[in-house]
PDB file of C-alpha atoms in Angstrom:
ATOM      1  CA  MET F   1      79.237   2.795 -12.739  1.00 52.00           C
ATOM      2  CA  ASN F   2      78.110   6.291 -13.645  1.00 57.00           C
ATOM      3  CA  THR F   3      74.681   4.959 -14.665  1.00 58.00           C
ATOM      4  CA  LEU F   4      74.390   3.103 -11.364  1.00 55.00           C
ATOM      5  CA  THR F   5      75.224   6.271  -9.436  1.00 63.00           C
ATOM      6  CA  LYS F   6      72.635   8.269 -11.379  1.00 57.00           C
ATOM      7  CA  ALA F   7      69.998   5.601 -10.823  1.00 52.00           C
ATOM      8  CA  THR F   8      70.763   5.450  -7.118  1.00 60.00           C
ATOM      9  CA  MET F   9      70.535   9.220  -6.799  1.00 60.00           C
ATOM     10  CA  ALA F  10      67.232   9.247  -8.694  1.00 57.00           C
ATOM     11  CA  ILE F  11      65.781   6.625  -6.381  1.00 61.00           C
ATOM     12  CA  LEU F  12      67.074   8.478  -3.341  1.00 61.00           C
ATOM     13  CA  ALA F  13      65.634  11.771  -4.524  1.00 61.00           C
ATOM     14  CA  SER F  14      62.240  10.229  -5.230  1.00 58.00           C
ATOM     15  CA  SER F  15      62.164   8.545  -1.820  1.00 62.00           C
ATOM     16  CA  ILE F  16      62.949  11.841  -0.116  1.00 63.00           C
ATOM     17  CA  ILE F  17      60.234  13.586  -2.085  1.00 61.00           C
ATOM     18  CA  ALA F  18      57.802  10.842  -1.070  1.00 55.00           C
ATOM     19  CA  THR F  19      58.869  11.171   2.574  1.00 56.00           C
ATOM     20  CA  SER F  20      58.381  14.907   2.364  1.00 52.00           C
ATOM     21  CA  ALA F  21      54.938  14.501   0.853  1.00 52.00           C
ATOM     22  CA  PHE F  22      54.039  11.923   3.479  1.00 52.00           C
ATOM     23  CA  SER F  23      55.138  14.159   6.335  1.00 51.00           C
ATOM     24  CA  ALA F  24      53.191  17.079   4.924  1.00 52.00           C
ATOM     25  CA  SER F  25      50.072  15.051   4.189  1.00 53.00           C
ATOM     26  CA  HIS F  26      48.621  14.750   7.654  1.00 53.00           C
ATOM     27  CA  SER F  27      44.922  15.427   7.688  1.00 57.00           C
ATOM     28  CA  GLU F  28      42.808  17.360  10.119  1.00 60.00           C
ATOM     29  CA  ASN F  29      41.563  13.997  11.398  1.00 57.00           C
ATOM     30  CA  ASP F  30      45.030  12.976  12.574  1.00 72.00           C
ATOM     31  CA  SER F  31      45.652  13.354  16.263  1.00 89.00           C
ATOM     32  CA  THR F  32      48.458  15.652  17.300  1.00 88.00           C
ATOM     33  CA  HIS F  33      50.326  12.559  18.468  1.00 90.00           C
ATOM     34  CA  GLU F  34      50.067  11.023  14.985  1.00 92.00           C
ATOM     35  CA  VAL F  35      51.319  14.251  13.412  1.00 91.00           C
ATOM     36  CA  TYR F  36      54.215  14.331  15.884  1.00 92.00           C
ATOM     37  CA  ARG F  37      55.100  10.684  15.106  1.00 93.00           C
ATOM     38  CA  ASN F  38      54.973  11.380  11.349  1.00 94.00           C
ATOM     39  CA  TYR F  39      57.417  14.283  11.657  1.00 94.00           C
ATOM     40  CA  LEU F  40      59.663  12.289  13.999  1.00 94.00           C
ATOM     41  CA  SER F  41      59.743   9.387  11.531  1.00 94.00           C
ATOM     42  CA  SER F  42      60.531  11.737   8.662  1.00 94.00           C
ATOM     43  CA  VAL F  43      63.470  13.231  10.569  1.00 95.00           C
ATOM     44  CA  GLU F  44      64.792   9.765  11.407  1.00 95.00           C
ATOM     45  CA  ALA F  45      64.498   8.585   7.796  1.00 94.00           C
ATOM     46  CA  LEU F  46      66.191  11.641   6.325  1.00 94.00           C
ATOM     47  CA  SER F  47      68.910  11.505   8.975  1.00 94.00           C
ATOM     48  CA  LYS F  48      69.624   7.897   8.032  1.00 94.00           C
ATOM     49  CA  THR F  49      69.841   8.862   4.363  1.00 93.00           C
ATOM     50  CA  LEU F  50      72.295  11.650   5.180  1.00 93.00           C
ATOM     51  CA  ASP F  51      74.369   9.234   7.287  1.00 94.00           C
ATOM     52  CA  GLU F  52      74.491   6.721   4.428  1.00 93.00           C
ATOM     53  CA  LYS F  53      75.668   9.411   2.035  1.00 90.00           C
ATOM     54  CA  GLY F  54      78.324  10.626   4.482  1.00 92.00           C
ATOM     55  CA  ILE F  55      76.778  14.088   4.688  1.00 91.00           C
ATOM     56  CA  GLN F  56      77.428  15.798   8.010  1.00 92.00           C
ATOM     57  CA  HIS F  57      74.311  16.997   9.759  1.00 92.00           C
ATOM     58  CA  ASP F  58      72.961  17.829  13.183  1.00 91.00           C
ATOM     59  CA  THR F  59      70.097  15.705  14.482  1.00 89.00           C
ATOM     60  CA  ASP F  60      69.887  17.330  17.896  1.00 92.00           C
ATOM     61  CA  VAL F  61      66.379  18.461  18.769  1.00 93.00           C
ATOM     62  CA  ASP F  62      65.650  20.558  21.846  1.00 93.00           C
ATOM     63  CA  LEU F  63      62.207  19.692  23.170  1.00 92.00           C
ATOM     64  CA  GLU F  64      62.600  21.775  26.305  1.00 93.00           C
ATOM     65  CA  GLY F  65      59.361  23.632  26.894  1.00 92.00           C
ATOM     66  CA  ALA F  66      57.529  21.577  24.279  1.00 91.00           C
ATOM     67  CA  ASP F  67      54.812  20.291  26.564  1.00 91.00           C
ATOM     68  CA  THR F  68      52.313  19.264  23.896  1.00 92.00           C
ATOM     69  CA  PHE F  69      52.497  16.988  20.881  1.00 91.00           C
ATOM     70  CA  SER F  70      51.635  19.956  18.688  1.00 92.00           C
ATOM     71  CA  LYS F  71      54.697  21.881  19.875  1.00 93.00           C
ATOM     72  CA  LYS F  72      56.883  18.801  19.489  1.00 93.00           C
ATOM     73  CA  ALA F  73      55.555  18.293  15.956  1.00 94.00           C
ATOM     74  CA  ASP F  74      56.432  21.885  15.073  1.00 95.00           C
ATOM     75  CA  ILE F  75      59.976  21.415  16.365  1.00 95.00           C
ATOM     76  CA  TYR F  76      60.458  18.175  14.414  1.00 95.00           C
ATOM     77  CA  ASN F  77      58.980  19.756  11.288  1.00 95.00           C
ATOM     78  CA  LYS F  78      61.576  22.541  11.523  1.00 95.00           C
ATOM     79  CA  LYS F  79      64.342  19.966  12.009  1.00 95.00           C
ATOM     80  CA  TYR F  80      63.072  18.054   8.968  1.00 95.00           C
ATOM     81  CA  GLU F  81      63.178  21.225   6.868  1.00 95.00           C
ATOM     82  CA  GLU F  82      66.723  21.890   8.097  1.00 95.00           C
ATOM     83  CA  LEU F  83      67.845  18.369   7.175  1.00 95.00           C
ATOM     84  CA  GLN F  84      66.097  18.600   3.809  1.00 94.00           C
ATOM     85  CA  ASN F  85      67.997  21.816   3.078  1.00 94.00           C
ATOM     86  CA  THR F  86      71.256  20.090   4.070  1.00 94.00           C
ATOM     87  CA  PHE F  87      70.477  17.238   1.692  1.00 93.00           C
ATOM     88  CA  ASN F  88      69.515  19.587  -1.141  1.00 92.00           C
ATOM     89  CA  GLU F  89      72.682  21.663  -0.745  1.00 91.00           C
ATOM     90  CA  ALA F  90      74.893  18.573  -0.824  1.00 89.00           C
ATOM     91  CA  HIS F  91      72.953  16.777  -3.565  1.00 82.00           C
ATOM     92  CA  PHE F  92      72.583  19.659  -5.980  1.00 85.00           C
ATOM     93  CA  ALA F  93      76.085  21.074  -5.420  1.00 76.00           C
ATOM     94  CA  ASN F  94      77.512  18.446  -7.781  1.00 62.00           C
TER      95      ASN F  94
END
């Protein structure tokens, strides 16, 4: 069972690293809408992972005043970083 847990955690960690790399890999050719959608998807994926692990987290995002996709992307990027820190603290505390 211990080996299964370690393998699961390794797979989870690698998928989060891949998600992080994907969200940070937008190119200058991507539209601001594509960048926004990438960050939104990353937040949703990491939130689901945290839910599955039973880690409490806050997924609320305040888009008030964010009238462009660029501003929305920035807000979701900050939320992603916050969730990533939550995951890291819980994962590496053990």
